Coordinates of C-alpha atoms and ligand atoms in Angstrom, one line a residue:
X21 CA -2.6 3.6 17.5
X22 CA -0.6 6.6 16.4
X23 CA -0.6 9.7 18.6
X24 CA 0.6 13.0 17.2
X25 CA 1.3 16.3 18.8
X26 CA 0.1 19.7 17.6
X27 CA 0.4 23.2 18.9
X28 CA 2.3 26.5 18.9
X29 CA 6.1 26.8 19.2
X30 CA 7.6 26.3 22.6
X31 CA 4.3 25.2 24.2
X32 CA 5.8 22.1 25.5
X33 CA 5.0 19.4 23.0
X34 CA 8.4 17.7 23.0
X35 CA 8.7 18.0 26.8
X36 CA 5.3 16.3 27.1
X37 CA 6.3 13.5 24.8
X38 CA 9.6 13.0 26.6
X39 CA 7.8 12.9 29.9
X40 CA 5.3 10.4 28.6
X41 CA 7.7 8.1 26.8
X42 CA 10.9 8.6 28.6
X43 CA 12.6 9.3 25.3
X44 CA 14.5 12.5 24.6
X45 CA 13.1 14.5 21.7
X46 CA 14.9 17.1 19.6
X47 CA 18.0 15.1 18.9
X48 CA 19.4 17.2 16.0
X49 CA 22.3 19.5 17.0
X50 CA 20.4 22.4 15.5
X51 CA 17.3 21.6 17.5
X52 CA 19.3 21.6 20.7
X53 CA 21.1 24.8 19.9
X54 CA 17.9 26.7 19.0
X55 CA 15.7 24.9 21.6
X56 CA 13.0 24.1 19.1
X57 CA 11.8 21.1 17.2
X58 CA 12.7 21.2 13.4
X59 CA 12.1 17.6 12.2
X60 CA 9.7 14.9 13.2
X61 CA 10.5 12.8 16.2
X62 CA 9.1 9.4 17.0
X63 CA 8.8 7.4 20.2
X64 CA 6.9 4.3 21.3
X65 CA 4.6 4.8 24.2
X66 CA 3.7 1.8 26.3
X67 CA 0.1 2.3 27.6
X68 CA -1.2 1.1 31.0
X69 CA -3.0 -1.7 29.1
X70 CA 0.4 -3.0 27.9
X71 CA -0.4 -2.0 24.3
X72 CA 2.2 0.2 22.5
X73 CA 1.2 3.4 20.7
X74 CA 3.5 5.3 18.3
X75 CA 4.0 9.0 19.1
X76 CA 4.9 11.5 16.5
X77 CA 6.2 14.8 17.8
X78 CA 6.0 17.7 15.4
X79 CA 7.6 21.2 15.3
X80 CA 5.5 24.2 16.2
X81 CA 7.5 26.9 14.4
X82 CA 5.5 28.6 11.7
X83 CA 8.3 27.8 9.1
X84 CA 7.8 24.1 9.7
X85 CA 4.1 23.6 9.2
X86 CA 4.8 21.4 6.2
X87 CA 6.7 19.1 8.5
X88 CA 3.8 19.2 11.0
X89 CA 1.4 18.2 8.2
X90 CA 3.6 15.3 7.2
X91 CA 3.7 14.2 10.8
X92 CA 0.0 14.6 11.4
X93 CA -1.3 12.7 8.4
X94 CA -2.1 9.2 9.5
X95 CA -2.4 9.8 13.2
X96 CA -5.4 8.5 15.2
X97 CA -5.3 10.8 18.2
X98 CA -4.0 14.4 18.3
X99 CA -2.6 16.0 21.4
X100 CA -3.3 19.7 20.9
X101 CA -0.9 21.3 23.2
X102 CA -1.5 24.8 24.6
X103 CA 0.9 26.3 27.1
X104 CA -0.9 27.6 30.2
X105 CA 1.1 30.8 30.3
X106 CA 0.4 31.8 26.7
X107 CA -3.0 30.3 25.8
X108 CA -4.1 29.9 22.2
X109 CA -1.6 31.3 19.7
X110 CA -1.5 31.4 15.8
X111 CA 0.0 27.9 15.2
X112 CA -2.4 26.5 17.8
X113 CA -5.1 27.5 15.3
X114 CA -3.2 26.6 12.2
X115 CA -2.4 23.2 13.5
X116 CA -6.1 22.8 14.5
X117 CA -7.1 23.6 11.0
X118 CA -4.6 21.0 9.7
X119 CA -6.1 18.3 12.0
X120 CA -9.6 19.2 10.9
X121 CA -8.7 19.0 7.2
X122 CA -6.9 15.8 7.7
X123 CA -10.0 14.3 9.2
X124 CA -8.3 13.4 12.5
X125 CA -11.1 11.9 14.5
X126 CA -10.0 12.2 18.1
X127 CA -8.2 15.0 20.0
X128 CA -7.0 15.6 23.5
X129 CA -6.4 19.2 24.4
X130 CA -3.5 19.4 26.7
X131 CA -2.8 22.5 28.7
X132 CA 0.9 22.2 29.5
X133 CA 3.2 24.1 31.9
X134 CA 0.5 24.0 34.5
X135 CA 3.2 24.6 37.1
X136 CA 3.9 28.1 35.7
X137 CA 0.4 29.5 36.4
X138 CA -1.9 29.7 39.4
X139 CA -4.9 27.4 39.5
X140 CA -7.4 30.2 38.6
X141 CA -5.5 31.1 35.6
X142 CA -5.1 27.5 34.6
X143 CA -8.9 27.0 34.9
X144 CA -9.5 30.0 32.7
X145 CA -7.1 28.7 30.0
X146 CA -8.8 25.3 30.1
X147 CA -12.2 27.0 29.7
X148 CA -10.9 29.2 26.8
X149 CA -9.4 26.1 25.0
X150 CA -12.6 24.1 25.6
X151 CA -14.8 26.8 24.1
X152 CA -12.6 27.3 21.1
X153 CA -12.6 23.6 20.3
X154 CA -16.3 23.0 20.9
X155 CA -17.3 23.4 17.3
X156 CA -14.4 21.5 15.8
X157 CA -14.9 18.5 13.5
X158 CA -12.3 16.7 15.7
X159 CA -14.0 15.1 18.7
X160 CA -12.0 16.7 21.5
X161 CA -12.0 15.5 25.1
X162 CA -12.2 18.3 27.7
X163 CA -8.9 20.0 28.2
X164 CA -6.4 18.3 30.5
X165 CA -3.8 20.2 32.5
X166 CA -0.3 18.8 32.7
X167 CA 3.2 19.7 33.7
X168 CA 6.2 18.0 32.3
X169 CA 8.2 19.5 35.1
X170 CA 6.1 18.1 38.0
X171 CA 4.5 15.2 36.2
X172 CA 1.0 16.5 37.1
X173 CA -1.8 15.2 34.8
X174 CA 0.5 12.7 33.0
X175 CA -1.2 9.6 34.5
X176 CA -4.6 10.9 33.6
X177 CA -3.3 11.6 30.0
X178 CA -2.0 8.0 29.8
X179 CA -5.3 6.7 31.0
X180 CA -7.3 8.6 28.4
X181 CA -4.9 7.5 25.7
X182 CA -5.4 3.9 26.8
X183 CA -9.2 4.4 26.7
X184 CA -9.0 5.8 23.2
X185 CA -6.7 3.0 22.1
X186 CA -9.2 0.4 23.4
X187 CA -12.1 2.0 21.6
X188 CA -10.2 2.5 18.3
X189 CA -11.5 0.6 15.3
X190 CA -8.5 -1.4 14.2
X191 CA -7.3 -0.6 10.7
X192 CA -7.9 -3.3 8.2
X193 CA -5.1 -5.6 7.5
X194 CA -6.9 -7.3 4.6
X195 CA -6.5 -4.1 2.6
X196 CA -4.0 -2.6 0.1
X197 CA -0.7 -1.9 1.8
X198 CA 0.3 1.8 1.7
X199 CA 2.9 3.6 3.7
X200 CA 3.9 7.2 3.3
X201 CA 7.6 7.4 3.9
X202 CA 8.6 9.9 6.5
X203 CA 12.3 8.9 6.8
X204 CA 14.8 6.9 4.9
X205 CA 18.3 6.0 5.7
X206 CA 20.8 3.3 5.0
X207 CA 21.9 0.7 7.6
X208 CA 25.1 -1.2 7.0
X209 CA 24.2 -4.8 6.3
X210 CA 20.6 -4.1 5.8
X211 CA 20.5 -1.5 3.0
X212 CA 17.8 1.1 2.6
X213 CA 15.4 1.4 5.5
X214 CA 12.2 3.5 5.2
X215 CA 10.0 4.3 8.1
X216 CA 6.5 5.5 8.3
X217 CA 3.0 4.8 9.6
X218 CA 1.5 1.9 7.7
X219 CA -1.8 3.4 6.6
X220 CA -3.4 0.2 5.6
X221 CA -2.7 -3.4 4.7
X222 CA 0.0 -5.8 5.7
X223 CA 3.4 -6.7 4.3
X224 CA 5.4 -9.9 5.0
X225 CA 9.2 -10.3 4.8
X226 CA 9.9 -11.3 1.2
X227 CA 7.0 -9.4 -0.3
X228 CA 7.5 -7.4 -3.5
X229 CA 6.9 -3.7 -3.1
X230 CA 6.9 -0.6 -5.3
X231 CA 8.3 2.8 -4.3
X232 CA 6.1 5.5 -5.8
X233 CA 5.8 7.8 -7.6
X234 CA 9.0 6.6 -9.4
X235 CA 7.7 3.0 -9.6
X236 CA 10.9 1.5 -8.3
X237 CA 10.5 -2.2 -7.6
X238 CA 11.9 -3.7 -4.4
X239 CA 11.5 -6.5 -1.8
X240 CA 11.0 -6.4 1.9
X241 CA 14.1 -7.7 3.7
X242 CA 13.1 -6.9 7.3
X243 CA 10.3 -5.5 9.3
X244 CA 10.5 -3.7 12.6
X245 CA 8.0 -2.0 14.8
X246 CA 8.6 -0.3 18.1
X247 CA 12.0 -2.0 18.3
X248 CA 10.6 -5.5 17.7
X249 CA 11.6 -7.6 14.7
X250 CA 8.5 -8.9 12.9
X251 CA 7.6 -11.3 10.1
X252 CA 4.7 -9.1 9.0
X253 CA 3.7 -5.4 9.4
X254 CA 0.6 -4.2 11.2
X255 CA -1.6 -1.4 9.8
X256 CA -1.7 1.7 12.0
X257 CA 1.7 1.1 13.5
X258 CA 5.0 2.8 13.2
X259 CA 7.0 0.6 10.9
X260 CA 10.6 0.4 9.7
X261 CA 11.1 -1.7 6.5
X262 CA 14.5 -2.9 5.3
X263 CA 14.3 -2.9 1.5
X264 CA 16.3 -4.7 -1.2
X265 CA 16.4 -3.2 -4.7
X266 CA 15.6 0.3 -3.6
X267 CA 18.4 2.8 -3.3
X268 CA 18.7 5.3 -0.4
X269 CA 18.6 8.2 -2.9
X270 CA 15.2 7.1 -4.3
X271 CA 13.4 6.8 -1.0
X272 CA 12.7 10.0 1.0
X273 CA 9.9 11.7 2.8
X274 CA 7.1 12.3 0.3
X275 CA 7.5 8.9 -1.5
X276 CA 5.2 6.0 -0.9
X277 CA 5.7 2.3 -0.4
X278 CA 2.9 0.1 -1.7
X279 CA 2.5 -3.6 -2.3
X280 CA 3.6 -4.7 -5.8
X281 CA 0.3 -6.7 -6.0
X282 CA -1.6 -3.6 -6.8
X283 CA -0.8 -1.6 -9.9
X284 CA -1.2 1.6 -8.0
X285 CA -0.7 4.5 -10.3
X286 CA 0.9 7.7 -9.3
X287 CA -1.6 10.3 -10.3
X288 CA -1.1 13.6 -12.2
X289 CA -4.5 15.0 -11.3
X290 CA -7.2 14.3 -8.8
X291 CA -10.8 15.4 -8.4
X292 CA -11.5 16.6 -4.9
X293 CA -13.9 18.3 -2.6
X294 CA -12.1 21.4 -1.2
X295 CA -13.0 23.5 1.8
X296 CA -11.4 27.0 2.2
X297 CA -10.6 28.4 5.7
X298 CA -12.8 31.4 6.7
X299 CA -9.5 33.4 7.1
X300 CA -8.3 32.5 3.6
X301 CA -7.2 35.9 2.0
X302 CA -8.8 35.3 -1.3
X303 CA -11.2 32.8 -3.1
X304 CA -9.8 29.8 -5.0
X305 CA -10.3 30.6 -8.7
X306 CA -9.3 28.9 -11.9
X307 CA -5.6 28.2 -12.0
X308 CA -4.8 29.3 -8.4
X309 CA -1.5 27.7 -7.6
X310 CA -1.4 25.9 -4.2
X311 CA 0.6 23.4 -2.2
X312 CA -1.1 20.1 -1.7
X313 CA 0.0 18.0 1.3
X314 CA -1.1 14.4 1.2
X315 CA 0.6 11.8 3.4
X316 CA 4.1 13.0 3.8
X317 CA 4.2 14.5 0.3
X318 CA 3.9 18.1 -0.7
X319 CA 3.4 19.0 -4.3
X320 CA 2.4 22.1 -6.2
X321 CA -0.9 22.1 -8.0
X322 CA -3.2 24.2 -10.1
X323 CA -6.8 24.4 -8.9
X324 CA -9.5 24.0 -11.5
X325 CA -12.6 24.6 -9.4
X326 CA -16.1 23.9 -10.8
X327 CA -17.0 27.3 -9.5
X328 CA -14.9 29.8 -7.5
X329 CA -14.6 28.7 -3.9
X330 CA -15.0 31.5 -1.4
X331 CA -13.3 31.8 2.0
X332 CA -15.3 29.7 4.4
X333 CA -16.9 27.8 1.6
X334 CA -16.5 24.5 -0.1
X335 CA -16.7 23.2 -3.6
X336 CA -15.6 20.6 -6.1
X337 CA -12.3 21.0 -8.1
X338 CA -9.7 19.2 -10.1
X339 CA -6.2 19.5 -8.8
X340 CA -3.7 19.3 -11.6
X341 CA -0.5 18.2 -9.9
X342 CA 3.0 19.3 -10.9
X343 CA 4.4 16.1 -9.5
X344 CA 2.5 12.9 -9.1
X345 CA 0.8 11.9 -5.8
X346 CA -0.2 8.4 -4.6
X347 CA -3.8 9.2 -3.6
X348 CA -6.8 7.0 -2.8
X349 CA -10.5 7.8 -2.7
X350 CA -11.4 9.3 0.6
X351 CA -7.9 10.5 1.4
X352 CA -7.7 13.8 3.2
X353 CA -5.2 16.5 2.4
X354 CA -4.2 20.0 3.3
X355 CA -3.9 23.0 1.0
X356 CA -1.5 25.8 1.7
X357 CA -1.1 29.0 -0.4
X358 CA 1.9 29.2 -2.6
X359 CA 3.1 32.6 -1.3
X360 CA 2.9 33.8 1.4
X361 CA 2.8 30.2 2.7
X362 CA -0.2 29.7 4.9
X363 CA -2.8 26.9 5.5
X364 CA -5.8 28.0 3.6
X365 CA -7.9 24.8 3.4
X366 CA -8.0 21.1 2.7
X367 CA -10.2 18.5 1.4
X368 CA -11.1 15.0 0.4
X369 CA -10.1 13.0 -2.6
X370 CA -13.2 12.0 -4.6
X371 CA -11.6 10.5 -7.7
X372 CA -7.8 10.0 -7.5
X373 CA -7.4 9.0 -11.2
X374 CA -10.0 11.1 -13.0
X375 CA -10.7 10.6 -16.7
X376 CA -9.1 13.5 -18.6
X377 CA -11.7 14.5 -21.1
X378 CA -15.4 15.4 -21.0
X379 CA -15.5 14.7 -17.3
X380 CA -18.9 14.7 -15.7
X381 CA -19.5 15.5 -12.0
X382 CA -22.4 13.4 -10.8
X383 CA -23.6 14.6 -7.4
X384 CA -23.0 11.2 -5.8
X385 CA -19.3 11.6 -6.5
X386 CA -19.1 13.5 -3.2
X387 CA -21.3 11.0 -1.3
X388 CA -19.8 9.0 1.5
X389 CA -21.4 5.6 0.9
X390 CA -19.1 3.5 -1.4
X391 CA -22.1 2.3 -3.4
X392 CA -23.1 5.8 -4.3
X393 CA -19.5 6.8 -5.1
X394 CA -19.2 3.8 -7.3
X395 CA -22.2 4.9 -9.2
X396 CA -20.6 8.2 -9.9
X397 CA -17.2 6.7 -10.8
X398 CA -18.9 4.3 -13.3
X399 CA -20.8 7.2 -14.8
X400 CA -17.5 8.9 -15.4
X401 CA -16.1 5.8 -17.0
X402 CA -18.6 4.7 -19.6
X403 CA -16.3 2.0 -20.9
X404 CA -15.9 0.3 -17.5
X405 CA -13.6 0.5 -14.6
X406 CA -10.5 -1.5 -13.9
X407 CA -11.3 -3.9 -11.1
X408 CA -7.8 -3.8 -9.6
X409 CA -8.1 0.0 -9.4
X410 CA -11.5 0.0 -7.7
X411 CA -10.2 -0.3 -4.1
X412 CA -7.9 2.6 -4.9
X413 CA -10.7 4.7 -6.3
X414 CA -13.2 3.9 -3.6
X415 CA -10.8 3.8 -0.7
X416 CA -12.1 0.5 0.6
X417 CA -10.6 -3.0 0.8
X418 CA -10.5 -5.1 -2.4
X419 CA -13.1 -7.5 -0.9
X420 CA -15.4 -4.6 0.0
X421 CA -14.9 -3.0 -3.4
X422 CA -15.8 -6.2 -5.2
X423 CA -18.8 -6.7 -3.0
X424 CA -20.0 -3.2 -3.7
X425 CA -19.6 -3.7 -7.4
X426 CA -21.3 -7.1 -7.3
X427 CA -24.2 -5.7 -5.4
X428 CA -25.1 -3.6 -8.3
X429 CA -27.5 -5.7 -10.4
X430 CA -26.5 -4.1 -13.7
X431 CA -22.7 -4.6 -13.5
X432 CA -20.5 -7.5 -14.3
X433 CA -16.8 -8.3 -14.3
X434 CA -15.3 -8.8 -17.7
X435 CA -11.7 -9.7 -17.6
X436 CA -10.3 -6.9 -15.4
X437 CA -13.2 -4.5 -15.9
X438 CA -16.4 -3.8 -14.1
X439 CA -18.9 -2.9 -16.8
X440 CA -22.5 -1.9 -16.9
X441 CA -24.8 -4.1 -19.0
X442 CA -26.0 -0.9 -20.7
X443 CA -22.4 -0.3 -21.8
X444 CA -22.3 -3.7 -23.4
X445 CA -25.6 -3.1 -25.1
X446 CA -24.5 0.2 -26.5
X447 CA -21.1 -1.2 -27.6
X448 CA -22.9 -4.0 -29.4
X449 CA -25.1 -1.6 -31.2
X450 CA -22.1 0.5 -32.1
X451 CA -20.3 -2.5 -33.5
X452 CA -23.3 -3.4 -35.7
X453 CA -23.7 0.1 -36.9
X454 CA -20.0 0.4 -37.8
X455 CA -20.3 -2.9 -39.7
X456 CA -23.5 -1.7 -41.4
X457 CA -21.7 1.5 -42.5
X458 CA -18.8 -0.5 -43.8
X459 CA -21.0 -2.7 -45.8
X460 CA -22.8 0.3 -47.2
X461 CA -19.6 2.1 -48.2
X462 CA -17.8 -1.1 -49.4
X463 CA -20.6 -3.1 -50.8
X464 CA -18.3 -5.4 -52.8
X465 CA -16.0 -6.2 -49.8
X466 CA -16.6 -9.4 -48.0
X467 CA -16.9 -7.5 -44.7
X468 CA -14.9 -5.4 -42.3
X469 CA -11.5 -6.7 -41.2
X470 CA -12.0 -7.7 -37.5
X471 CA -9.0 -5.7 -36.3
X472 CA -10.4 -2.5 -37.9
X473 CA -13.7 -3.1 -36.2
X474 CA -12.1 -3.7 -32.8
X475 CA -9.9 -0.7 -33.2
X476 CA -12.9 1.5 -34.1
X477 CA -14.8 0.4 -31.0
X478 CA -12.2 2.0 -28.8
X479 CA -12.9 -0.1 -25.7
X480 CA -10.9 -2.4 -23.5
X481 CA -10.2 -5.8 -25.1
X482 CA -12.4 -7.9 -22.7
X483 CA -15.4 -5.7 -23.5
X484 CA -14.9 -6.0 -27.2
X485 CA -14.4 -9.8 -26.9
X486 CA -17.6 -10.0 -25.0
X487 CA -19.6 -7.8 -27.3
X488 CA -18.5 -9.5 -30.5
X489 CA -19.0 -13.0 -29.0
X490 CA -22.5 -11.9 -27.9
X491 CA -23.3 -10.6 -31.4
X492 CA -22.1 -13.8 -33.0
X493 CA -24.1 -15.9 -30.5
X494 CA -27.2 -13.8 -31.2
X495 CA -26.7 -14.5 -34.9
X496 CA -26.2 -10.8 -35.7
X497 CA -22.8 -11.2 -37.3
X498 CA -20.2 -13.7 -38.4
X499 CA -16.5 -13.7 -38.4
X500 CA -14.9 -15.5 -41.4
X501 CA -11.2 -15.5 -42.0
X502 CA -10.6 -12.4 -39.8
X503 CA -13.4 -10.5 -41.4
X504 CA -16.7 -9.5 -39.7
X505 CA -19.8 -9.8 -41.8
X506 CA -23.3 -8.7 -40.7
X507 CA -25.8 -11.5 -41.0
X508 CA -27.6 -11.4 -44.3
X509 CA -25.0 -9.3 -46.0
X510 CA -23.9 -10.4 -49.5
X511 CA -21.2 -8.5 -51.3
X512 CA -22.5 -6.9 -54.4
X513 CA -20.8 -5.1 -57.3
X514 CA -22.1 -2.2 -59.2
X515 CA -23.7 -3.6 -62.3
X516 CA -24.5 -6.8 -60.6
X517 CA -24.2 -10.2 -62.1
X518 CA -23.9 -8.9 -65.7
X519 CA -20.6 -7.2 -64.7
X520 CA -19.4 -10.4 -63.0
X521 CA -20.3 -12.3 -66.2
X522 CA -18.4 -9.8 -68.3
X523 CA -15.2 -10.2 -66.3
X524 CA -15.4 -13.9 -66.1
X525 CA -15.9 -14.2 -69.9
X526 CA -12.7 -12.2 -70.4
X527 CA -10.9 -14.8 -68.2
X528 CA -12.5 -17.7 -70.1
X529 CA -11.5 -16.3 -73.4
X530 CA -7.9 -15.9 -72.1
X531 CA -7.8 -19.6 -71.3
X532 CA -4.5 -20.5 -69.6
X533 CA -2.8 -17.1 -70.1
X534 CA -5.2 -14.8 -68.3
X535 CA -4.6 -11.2 -67.5
X536 CA -3.5 -10.1 -64.0
X537 CA -5.9 -8.1 -61.8
X538 CA -4.0 -4.9 -62.7
X539 CA -4.4 -5.7 -66.4
X540 CA -8.0 -6.5 -66.0
X541 CA -8.6 -3.2 -64.2
X542 CA -7.1 -1.4 -67.1
X543 CA -9.0 -3.3 -69.8
X544 CA -12.4 -3.1 -68.0
X545 CA -12.0 0.3 -66.5
X546 CA -13.2 -0.9 -63.1
X547 CA -11.4 -0.6 -59.8
X548 CA -13.3 -3.4 -58.1
X549 CA -12.1 -6.2 -60.2
X550 CA -10.6 -8.0 -57.2
X551 CA -14.0 -7.8 -55.4
X552 CA -15.8 -9.1 -58.6
X553 CA -13.4 -12.0 -58.9
X554 CA -13.8 -12.8 -55.2
X555 CA -17.5 -13.1 -55.7
X556 CA -17.1 -15.2 -58.9
X557 CA -14.7 -17.4 -56.9
X558 CA -17.3 -18.1 -54.3
X559 CA -19.4 -19.8 -56.9
X560 CA -16.4 -21.6 -58.3
X561 CA -16.4 -19.9 -61.7
X562 CA -12.9 -18.7 -61.3
X563 CA -10.0 -19.5 -59.0
X564 CA -7.0 -17.6 -57.9
X565 CA -3.9 -19.5 -58.9
X566 CA -1.7 -16.6 -57.9
X567 CA -2.5 -13.7 -55.6
X568 CA -3.1 -11.3 -58.4
X569 CA -4.2 -13.7 -61.1
X570 CA -7.4 -15.7 -61.5
X571 CA -8.2 -18.4 -64.0
X572 CA -11.6 -19.4 -65.4
X573 CA -12.8 -22.9 -64.3
X574 CA -12.8 -24.4 -67.8
X575 CA -9.2 -23.4 -68.3
X576 CA -8.1 -25.0 -65.0
X577 CA -10.2 -28.2 -65.9
X578 CA -8.4 -28.4 -69.1
X579 CA -5.0 -28.0 -67.5
X580 CA -5.8 -30.7 -65.0
X581 CA -7.0 -33.0 -67.8
X582 CA -3.9 -32.5 -69.7
X583 CA -1.8 -33.4 -66.6
X584 CA -3.9 -36.5 -66.2
X585 CA -3.4 -37.5 -69.8
X586 CA 0.3 -37.1 -69.8
X587 CA 0.8 -38.5 -66.4
X588 CA -1.1 -41.7 -67.0
X589 CA 1.9 -43.2 -68.8
X590 CA 5.0 -41.3 -67.6
X591 CA 6.4 -38.5 -65.5
X592 CA 5.3 -35.0 -66.6
X593 CA 8.0 -32.7 -67.8
X594 CA 7.5 -29.0 -68.2
X595 CA 8.4 -29.3 -71.8
X596 CA 5.5 -31.7 -72.4
X597 CA 3.0 -29.1 -71.1
X598 CA 4.5 -26.4 -73.2
X599 CA 4.2 -28.6 -76.3
X600 CA 0.6 -29.6 -75.5
X601 CA -0.8 -26.3 -74.2
X602 CA 1.5 -23.7 -75.7
X603 CA 1.9 -21.7 -72.5
X604 CA 5.0 -19.9 -71.3
X605 CA 6.9 -20.5 -68.1
X606 CA 5.3 -17.4 -66.6
X607 CA 2.0 -19.2 -66.4
X608 CA 3.2 -22.7 -66.3
X609 CA 5.3 -22.6 -63.1
X610 CA 2.4 -21.1 -61.0
X611 CA 0.0 -23.6 -62.6
X612 CA 2.1 -26.6 -61.7
X613 CA 2.5 -25.3 -58.1
X614 CA -1.3 -24.9 -58.0
X615 CA -1.6 -28.5 -59.2
X616 CA 0.8 -29.6 -56.5
X617 CA -1.1 -27.7 -53.9
X618 CA -4.4 -29.2 -55.0
X619 CA -3.0 -32.7 -54.7
X620 CA -3.3 -33.4 -58.4
X621 CA 0.5 -33.8 -58.8
X622 CA 3.6 -34.1 -56.8
X623 CA 7.1 -33.0 -57.6
X624 CA 9.8 -35.5 -58.6
X625 CA 12.9 -33.4 -59.2
X626 CA 12.0 -31.1 -62.1
X627 CA 9.1 -33.3 -63.1
X628 CA 5.7 -34.2 -61.7
X629 CA 3.9 -37.4 -61.0
X630 CA 0.2 -37.8 -60.7
X631 CA -0.8 -38.2 -57.1
X632 CA -3.7 -40.7 -57.6
X633 CA -2.1 -42.6 -60.4
Ligands
GTP703 N1 7.9 25.0 33.6 C1 7.7 24.2 32.6 N2 8.4 24.3 31.5 C2 8.1 23.5 30.4 C3 7.1 22.5 30.5 N3 7.1 21.8 29.3 C4 8.0 22.4 28.6 N4 8.6 23.4 29.2 C5 9.7 24.2 28.7 O1 9.2 25.0 27.6 C6 10.2 25.1 26.6 C7 9.7 24.5 25.3 O2 9.4 23.2 25.4 P1 9.4 22.2 24.2 O3 8.9 20.9 24.7 O4 10.6 22.2 23.5 O5 8.3 23.0 23.3 P2 7.8 22.5 21.9 O6 6.3 22.7 21.9 O7 8.2 21.1 21.7 O8 8.5 23.5 20.9 P3 8.6 23.3 19.3 O9 8.7 21.9 19.1 O10 9.8 24.1 18.9 O11 7.4 23.8 18.8 C8 11.4 24.3 27.1 O12 12.3 25.2 27.7 C9 10.8 23.4 28.2 O13 11.7 23.1 29.2 C10 6.4 22.4 31.7 O14 5.5 21.5 31.8 N5 6.7 23.2 32.7
MG704 MG1 9.2 20.3 20.1

């Protein structure tokens, strides 16, 4: 369990944590000098039950709200601190808004410095605080009065923390590991150490990790939690990880450590549901520039709302991020105005990796049930959804994500993609229509080169494989020598068989010195001579001896007969053939190679021998 403080400057947050944990807060020289908290402080708190909670102490100064947000994200229980002598102040409310936007479930209002006021006053402040928090989305206990000076109320606070810890739903360890880094330093002999609250999942010593958004690969060298050396991390615990392969300069607050098992992309945009504070000075309109705080990161973003979002209202929007974030479906975040800096709202991530073009916004995108959200996510990705990304998009464990996808009757896993059956049907229809069009526009071609067809389908490879295999199995198309052919299609040439005859007769007349394709195109005035001859070759009337030169069947028969005649009694020399057939080297060499390839002859030095003689 992680407990975090919140509340106005000087209201006694650090004194409270120090009194609870016995650890001094505010250890920076500047903090001591100014008497305020500037950076986050962390301390373990041993509860009466023996369990250890992690405490995050945040600054209350209005200049350090960004640090407070980084500290508050990922906490389970908030201690909202209000000094008895001052009551509710501006950062009490700003921190409250942060807790609400971050979706913190549980809060304990702590009225501190009880020793400074008389009991009546104390009661009044407690009443005021209780009333103010009654409508909050954070489930607050009734206010508890404490004094760090006298120790009053501390045992009661410990007891209620223990009760919350016992009731807390443990975070899933069988989930993707993600840790927003809140501190990084180097330790001699260990290397880079990062600390943070492990939001989900579990790492073991030796595991491969990735530091995002840079994508730096590393390995876990050591794990520590609350001063204990561990073999594996626990979700929801303060965790220090010694890392190999990741430099101190690369790791800092605002980066993320994830398990290398997941190809977790850093996102340049995310689609969200945004709520604007009632006190927000102006509506959020297209291109409003805001600060987005998610985890320990703060990035600038442009808002593209579906419709302007008014103060006190909520709506859907795309956040175009100026630096990438490592978001997950369901993540909560805080939005602050660019200038002057103030907390103006927050929201929930609906699609952390939205398709860029022609995005649709199905209503179920904002639903809370994973199955409904999956429906919307799939509608947005008509060509399927990467299975490894699904737990990131839905914000549930890989097992649950797969179960949700499998529970849909109309969806199946192809390679690494969850695909709807209807998508496959549509893609199959498109493949056939592309093929049909190709046959119509290239009637003399054998068919469409498979690679061209695959490319034109513009879909992930496993889908294309499936769709083409399905079409072949259904007898709708064939693939021959890398060419796709629609069933029943026969190549045709303009002019039909008469034109084929005409070209074949030219070759027959040319006997063993036939024209090349280019020469034939010139003499016939046709550009499709190659297609005509491919068709004629299918019936055996002609044969390609060279790539660009076909021979008529009778001429080749005569050549073969001549070889047989000479070869019956002796080796065949090229000069014999020249004498008998009167053809030049230009034709003879390819013809002899053709005869070798056909198994009629074989080479013996410069001469040939009949193979079957
Ligand atoms: N009398 C009395 N003084 C207290 C109590 N708690 C804190 N203080 C004093 O109030 C001042 C501020 O206390 P901190 O704990 O530093 O306040 P904080 O909320 O952590 O302040 P920031 O972190 O700067 O926002 C210090 O001088 C404390 O000694 C208390 O219970 N009783
Ligand atoms: Mg403090």
